[in-house]
CSV table of N, CA, C and O in Angstrom, one decimal:
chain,number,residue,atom,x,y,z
A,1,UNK,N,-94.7,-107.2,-44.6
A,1,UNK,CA,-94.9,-106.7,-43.2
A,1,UNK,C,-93.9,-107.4,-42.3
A,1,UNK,O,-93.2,-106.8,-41.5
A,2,UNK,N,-93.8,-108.7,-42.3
A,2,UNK,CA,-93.0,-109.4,-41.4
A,2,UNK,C,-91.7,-109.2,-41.6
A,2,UNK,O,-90.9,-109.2,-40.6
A,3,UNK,N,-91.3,-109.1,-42.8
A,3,UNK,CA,-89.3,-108.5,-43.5
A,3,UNK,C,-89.2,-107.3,-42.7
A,3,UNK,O,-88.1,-106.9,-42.2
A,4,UNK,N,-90.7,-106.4,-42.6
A,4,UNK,CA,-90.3,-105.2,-42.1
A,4,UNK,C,-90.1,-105.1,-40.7
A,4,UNK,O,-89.6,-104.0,-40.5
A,5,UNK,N,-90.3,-105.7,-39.7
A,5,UNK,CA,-90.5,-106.0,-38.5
A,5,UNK,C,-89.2,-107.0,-38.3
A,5,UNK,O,-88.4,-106.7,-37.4
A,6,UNK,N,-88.9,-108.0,-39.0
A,6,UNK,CA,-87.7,-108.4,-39.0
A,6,UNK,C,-86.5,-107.1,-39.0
A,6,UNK,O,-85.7,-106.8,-38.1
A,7,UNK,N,-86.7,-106.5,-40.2
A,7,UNK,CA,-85.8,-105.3,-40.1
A,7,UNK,C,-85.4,-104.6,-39.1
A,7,UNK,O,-84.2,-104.4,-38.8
A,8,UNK,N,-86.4,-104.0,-38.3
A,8,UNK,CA,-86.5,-103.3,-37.3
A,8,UNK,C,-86.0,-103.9,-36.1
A,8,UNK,O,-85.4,-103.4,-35.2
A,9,UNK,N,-86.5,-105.4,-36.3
A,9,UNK,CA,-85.8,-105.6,-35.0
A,9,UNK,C,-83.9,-105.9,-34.9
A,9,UNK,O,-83.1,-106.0,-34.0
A,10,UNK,N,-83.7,-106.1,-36.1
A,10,UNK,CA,-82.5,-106.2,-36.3
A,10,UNK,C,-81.8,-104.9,-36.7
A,10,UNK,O,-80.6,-105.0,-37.0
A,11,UNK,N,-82.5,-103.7,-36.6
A,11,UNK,CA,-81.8,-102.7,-36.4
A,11,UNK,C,-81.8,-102.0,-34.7
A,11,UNK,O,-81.1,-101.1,-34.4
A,12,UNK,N,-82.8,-102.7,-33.8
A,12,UNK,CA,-83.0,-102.1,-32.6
A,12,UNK,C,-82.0,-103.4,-32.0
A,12,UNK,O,-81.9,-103.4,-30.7
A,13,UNK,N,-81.2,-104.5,-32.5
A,13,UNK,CA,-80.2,-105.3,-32.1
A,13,UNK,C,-79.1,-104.9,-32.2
A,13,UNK,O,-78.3,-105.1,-31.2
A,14,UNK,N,-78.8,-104.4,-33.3
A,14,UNK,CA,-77.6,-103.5,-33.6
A,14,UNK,C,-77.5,-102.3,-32.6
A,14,UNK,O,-76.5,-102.3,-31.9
A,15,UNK,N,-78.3,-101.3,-32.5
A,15,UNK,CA,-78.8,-100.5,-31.8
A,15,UNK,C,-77.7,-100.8,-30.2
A,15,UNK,O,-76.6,-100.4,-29.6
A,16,UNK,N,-78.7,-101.7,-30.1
A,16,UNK,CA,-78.4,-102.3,-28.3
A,16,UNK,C,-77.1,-102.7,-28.2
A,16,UNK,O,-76.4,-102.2,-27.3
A,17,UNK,N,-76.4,-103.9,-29.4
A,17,UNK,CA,-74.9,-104.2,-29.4
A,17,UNK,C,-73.9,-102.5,-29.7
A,17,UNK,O,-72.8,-102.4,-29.3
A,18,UNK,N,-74.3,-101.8,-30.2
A,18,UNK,CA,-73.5,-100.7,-30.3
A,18,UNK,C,-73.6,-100.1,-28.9
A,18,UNK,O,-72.5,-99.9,-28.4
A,19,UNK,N,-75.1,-99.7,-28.1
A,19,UNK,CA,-74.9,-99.2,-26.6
A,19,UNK,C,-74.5,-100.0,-26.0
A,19,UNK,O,-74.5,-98.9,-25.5
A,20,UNK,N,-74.2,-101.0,-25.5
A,20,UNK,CA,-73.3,-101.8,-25.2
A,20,UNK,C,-71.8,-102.0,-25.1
A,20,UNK,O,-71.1,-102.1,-24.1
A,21,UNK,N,-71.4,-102.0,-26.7
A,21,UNK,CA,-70.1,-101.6,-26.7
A,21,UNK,C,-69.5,-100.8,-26.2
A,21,UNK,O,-68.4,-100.8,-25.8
A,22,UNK,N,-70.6,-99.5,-26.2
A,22,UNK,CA,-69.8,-98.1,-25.8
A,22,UNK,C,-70.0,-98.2,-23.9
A,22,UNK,O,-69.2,-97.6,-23.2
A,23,UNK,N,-70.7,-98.8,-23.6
A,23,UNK,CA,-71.1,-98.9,-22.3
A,23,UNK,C,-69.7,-99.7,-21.3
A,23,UNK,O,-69.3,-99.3,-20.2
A,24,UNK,N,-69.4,-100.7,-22.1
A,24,UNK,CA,-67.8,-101.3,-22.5
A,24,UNK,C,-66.8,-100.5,-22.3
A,24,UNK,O,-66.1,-100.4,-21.3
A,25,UNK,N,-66.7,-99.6,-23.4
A,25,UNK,CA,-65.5,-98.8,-23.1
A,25,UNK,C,-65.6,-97.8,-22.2
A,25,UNK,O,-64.7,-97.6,-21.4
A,26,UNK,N,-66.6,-97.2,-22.2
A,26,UNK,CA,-66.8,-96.2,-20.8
A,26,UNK,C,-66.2,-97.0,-19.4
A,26,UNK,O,-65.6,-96.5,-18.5
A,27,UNK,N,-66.6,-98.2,-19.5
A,27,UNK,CA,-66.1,-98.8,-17.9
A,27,UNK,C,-64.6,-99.3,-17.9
A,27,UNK,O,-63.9,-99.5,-16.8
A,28,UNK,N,-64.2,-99.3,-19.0
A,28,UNK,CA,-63.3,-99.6,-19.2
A,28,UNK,C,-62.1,-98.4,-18.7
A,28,UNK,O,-61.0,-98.4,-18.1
A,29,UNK,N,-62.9,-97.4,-19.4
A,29,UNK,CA,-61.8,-96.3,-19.2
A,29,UNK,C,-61.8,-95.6,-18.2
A,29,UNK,O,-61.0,-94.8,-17.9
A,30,UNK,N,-63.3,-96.0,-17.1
A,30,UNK,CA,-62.8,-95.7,-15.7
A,30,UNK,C,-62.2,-96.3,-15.0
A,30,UNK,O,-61.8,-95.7,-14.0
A,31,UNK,N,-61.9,-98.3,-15.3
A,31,UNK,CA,-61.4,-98.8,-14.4
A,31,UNK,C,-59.8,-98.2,-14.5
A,31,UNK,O,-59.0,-98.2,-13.6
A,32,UNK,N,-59.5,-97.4,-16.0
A,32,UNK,CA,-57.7,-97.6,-16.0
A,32,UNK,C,-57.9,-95.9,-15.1
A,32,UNK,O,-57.2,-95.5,-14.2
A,33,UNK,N,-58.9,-95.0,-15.6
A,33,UNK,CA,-58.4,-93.9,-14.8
A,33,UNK,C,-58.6,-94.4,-13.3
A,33,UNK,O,-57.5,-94.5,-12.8
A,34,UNK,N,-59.2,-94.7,-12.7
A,34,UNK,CA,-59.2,-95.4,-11.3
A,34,UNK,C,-57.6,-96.5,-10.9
A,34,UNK,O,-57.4,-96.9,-9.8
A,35,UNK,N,-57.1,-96.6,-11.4
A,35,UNK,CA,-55.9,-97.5,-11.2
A,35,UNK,C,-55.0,-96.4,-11.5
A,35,UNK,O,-54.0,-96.2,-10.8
A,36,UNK,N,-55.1,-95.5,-12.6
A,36,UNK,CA,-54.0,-94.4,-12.7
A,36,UNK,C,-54.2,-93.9,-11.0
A,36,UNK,O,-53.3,-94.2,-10.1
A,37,UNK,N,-55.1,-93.4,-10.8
A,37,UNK,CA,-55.6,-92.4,-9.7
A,37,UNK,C,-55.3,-93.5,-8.4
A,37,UNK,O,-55.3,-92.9,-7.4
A,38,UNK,N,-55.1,-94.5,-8.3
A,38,UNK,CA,-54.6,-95.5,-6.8
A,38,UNK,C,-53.3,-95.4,-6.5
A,38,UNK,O,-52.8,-95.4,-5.4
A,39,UNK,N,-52.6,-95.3,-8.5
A,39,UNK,CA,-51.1,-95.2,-8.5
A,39,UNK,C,-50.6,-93.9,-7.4
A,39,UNK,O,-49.8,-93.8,-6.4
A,40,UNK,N,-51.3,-92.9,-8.1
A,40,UNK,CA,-51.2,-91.5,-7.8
A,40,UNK,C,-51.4,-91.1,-6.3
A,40,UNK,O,-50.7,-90.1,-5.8
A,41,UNK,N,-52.3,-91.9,-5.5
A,41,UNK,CA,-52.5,-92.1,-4.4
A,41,UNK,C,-51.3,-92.5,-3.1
A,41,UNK,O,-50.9,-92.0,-2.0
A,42,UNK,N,-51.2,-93.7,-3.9
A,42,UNK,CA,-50.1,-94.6,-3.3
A,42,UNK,C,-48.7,-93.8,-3.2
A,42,UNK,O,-47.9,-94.0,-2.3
A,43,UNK,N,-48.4,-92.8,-4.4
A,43,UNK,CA,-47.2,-92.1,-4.1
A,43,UNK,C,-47.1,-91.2,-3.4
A,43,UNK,O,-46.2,-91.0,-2.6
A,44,UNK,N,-48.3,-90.5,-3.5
A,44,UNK,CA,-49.0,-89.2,-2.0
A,44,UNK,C,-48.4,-90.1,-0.6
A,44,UNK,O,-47.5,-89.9,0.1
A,45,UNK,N,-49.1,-90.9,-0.6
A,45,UNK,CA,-49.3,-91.8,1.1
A,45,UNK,C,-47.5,-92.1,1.2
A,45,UNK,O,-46.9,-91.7,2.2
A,46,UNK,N,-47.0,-92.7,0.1
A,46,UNK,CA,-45.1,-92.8,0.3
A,46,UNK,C,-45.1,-91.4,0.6
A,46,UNK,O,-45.4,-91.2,1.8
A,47,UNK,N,-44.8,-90.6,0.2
A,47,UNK,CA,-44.3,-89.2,0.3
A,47,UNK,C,-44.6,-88.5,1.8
A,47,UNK,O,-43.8,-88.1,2.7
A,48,UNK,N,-46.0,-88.6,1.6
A,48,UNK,CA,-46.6,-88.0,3.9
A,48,UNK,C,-46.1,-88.9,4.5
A,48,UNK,O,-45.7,-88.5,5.6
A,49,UNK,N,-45.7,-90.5,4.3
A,49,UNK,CA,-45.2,-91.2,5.1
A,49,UNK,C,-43.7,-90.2,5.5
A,49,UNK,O,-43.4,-89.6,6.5
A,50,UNK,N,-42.7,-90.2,4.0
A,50,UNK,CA,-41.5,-90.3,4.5
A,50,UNK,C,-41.7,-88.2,5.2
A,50,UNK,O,-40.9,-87.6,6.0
A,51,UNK,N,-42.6,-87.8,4.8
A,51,UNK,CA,-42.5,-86.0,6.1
A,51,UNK,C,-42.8,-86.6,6.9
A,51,UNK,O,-42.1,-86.1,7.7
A,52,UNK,N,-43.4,-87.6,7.5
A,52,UNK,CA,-44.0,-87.5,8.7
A,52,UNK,C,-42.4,-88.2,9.5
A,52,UNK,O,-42.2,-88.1,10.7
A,53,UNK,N,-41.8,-88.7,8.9
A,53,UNK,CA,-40.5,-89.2,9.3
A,53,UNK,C,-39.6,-88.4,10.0
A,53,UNK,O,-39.1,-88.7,11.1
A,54,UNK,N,-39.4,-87.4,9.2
A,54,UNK,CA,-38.6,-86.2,8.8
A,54,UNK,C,-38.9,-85.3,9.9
A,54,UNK,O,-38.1,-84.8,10.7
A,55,UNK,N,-39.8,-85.3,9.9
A,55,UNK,CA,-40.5,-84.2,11.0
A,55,UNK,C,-40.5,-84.6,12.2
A,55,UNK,O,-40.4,-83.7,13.1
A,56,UNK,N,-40.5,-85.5,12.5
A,56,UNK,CA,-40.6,-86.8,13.9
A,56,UNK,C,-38.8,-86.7,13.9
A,56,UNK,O,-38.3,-86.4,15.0
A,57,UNK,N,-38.3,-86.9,13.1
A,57,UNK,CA,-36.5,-86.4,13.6
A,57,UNK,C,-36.3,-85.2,14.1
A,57,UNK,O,-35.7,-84.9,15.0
A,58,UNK,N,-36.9,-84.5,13.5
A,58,UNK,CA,-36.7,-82.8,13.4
A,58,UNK,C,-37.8,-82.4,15.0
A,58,UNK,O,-37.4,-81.4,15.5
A,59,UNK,N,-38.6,-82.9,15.4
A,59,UNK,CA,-39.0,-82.7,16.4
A,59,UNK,C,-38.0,-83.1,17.6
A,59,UNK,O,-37.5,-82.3,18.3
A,60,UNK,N,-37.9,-84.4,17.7
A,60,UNK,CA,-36.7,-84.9,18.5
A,60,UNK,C,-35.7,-84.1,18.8
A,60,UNK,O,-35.1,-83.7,19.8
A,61,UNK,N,-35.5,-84.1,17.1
A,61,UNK,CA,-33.7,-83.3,17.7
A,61,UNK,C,-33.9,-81.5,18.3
A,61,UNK,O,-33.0,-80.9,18.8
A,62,UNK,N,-35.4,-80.8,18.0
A,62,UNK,CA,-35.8,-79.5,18.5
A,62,UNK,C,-35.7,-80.0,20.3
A,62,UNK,O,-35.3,-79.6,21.3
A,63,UNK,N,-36.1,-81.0,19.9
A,63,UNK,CA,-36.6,-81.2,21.8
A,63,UNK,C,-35.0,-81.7,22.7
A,63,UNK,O,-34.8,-81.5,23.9
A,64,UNK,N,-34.3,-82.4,22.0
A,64,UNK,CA,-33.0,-82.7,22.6
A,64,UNK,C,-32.0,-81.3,22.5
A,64,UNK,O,-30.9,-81.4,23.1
A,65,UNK,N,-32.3,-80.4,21.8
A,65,UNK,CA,-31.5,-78.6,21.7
A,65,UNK,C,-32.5,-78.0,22.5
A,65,UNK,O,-31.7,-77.2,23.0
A,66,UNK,N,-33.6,-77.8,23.1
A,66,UNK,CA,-34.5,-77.3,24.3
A,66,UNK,C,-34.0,-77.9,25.5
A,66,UNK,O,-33.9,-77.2,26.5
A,67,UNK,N,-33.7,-79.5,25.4
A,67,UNK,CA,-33.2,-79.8,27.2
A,67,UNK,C,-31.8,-79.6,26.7
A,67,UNK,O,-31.8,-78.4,27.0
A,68,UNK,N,-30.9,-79.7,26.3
A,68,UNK,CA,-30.0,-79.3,26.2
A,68,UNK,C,-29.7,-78.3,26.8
A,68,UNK,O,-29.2,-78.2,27.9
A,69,UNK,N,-29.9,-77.2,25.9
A,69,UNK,CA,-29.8,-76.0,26.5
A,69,UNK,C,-30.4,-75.0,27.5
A,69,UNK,O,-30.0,-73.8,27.5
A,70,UNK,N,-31.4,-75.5,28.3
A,70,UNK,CA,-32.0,-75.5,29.4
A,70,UNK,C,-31.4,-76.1,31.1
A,70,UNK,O,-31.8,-75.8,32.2
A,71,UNK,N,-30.7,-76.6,30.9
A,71,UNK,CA,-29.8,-77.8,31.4
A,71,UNK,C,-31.1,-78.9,32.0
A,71,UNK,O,-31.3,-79.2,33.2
A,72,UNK,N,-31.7,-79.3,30.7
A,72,UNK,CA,-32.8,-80.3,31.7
A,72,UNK,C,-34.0,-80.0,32.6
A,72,UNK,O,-34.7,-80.9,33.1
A,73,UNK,N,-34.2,-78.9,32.6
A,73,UNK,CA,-35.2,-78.2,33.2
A,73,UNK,C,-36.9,-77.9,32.7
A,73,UNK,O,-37.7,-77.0,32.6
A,74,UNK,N,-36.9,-79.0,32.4
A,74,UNK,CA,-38.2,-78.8,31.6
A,74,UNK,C,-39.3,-79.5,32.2
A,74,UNK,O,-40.5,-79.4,31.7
């Protein structure tokens, strides 16, 4: 009786170190998709940075061809 109980519990050890392991890799492989996905982020945010650039020239120069050719009358 006691071998068998020994048994068991050393298969409900195994048991727990196997959900564990896997519990391991699951976090694992959200921390790398979460760092892929920051990467991915961070190049969005460069990118809206450099439109918002772009557009802030392009507004300027709309607004300097409006007084322009207005002669200043705005």
């Amino acid at each position: 009786m006691e071998s068998g109980l020994r048994a068991s519990g050393d298969r409900d050890l195994g048991d727990m170190a196997q959900t564990l392991r896997a519990q391991q890799h699951t976090i694992q492989a959200l921390a790398i998709t979460q760092s892929q996905h920051n990467e991915k982020l961070d190049r969005h945010e460069a990118s809206l940075t450099a439109a918002h650039g772009k557009l802030d020239r392009i507004i300027g120069m709309l607004d300097r061809l409006l007084d322009d050719g207005s002669g200043g009358s705005r």
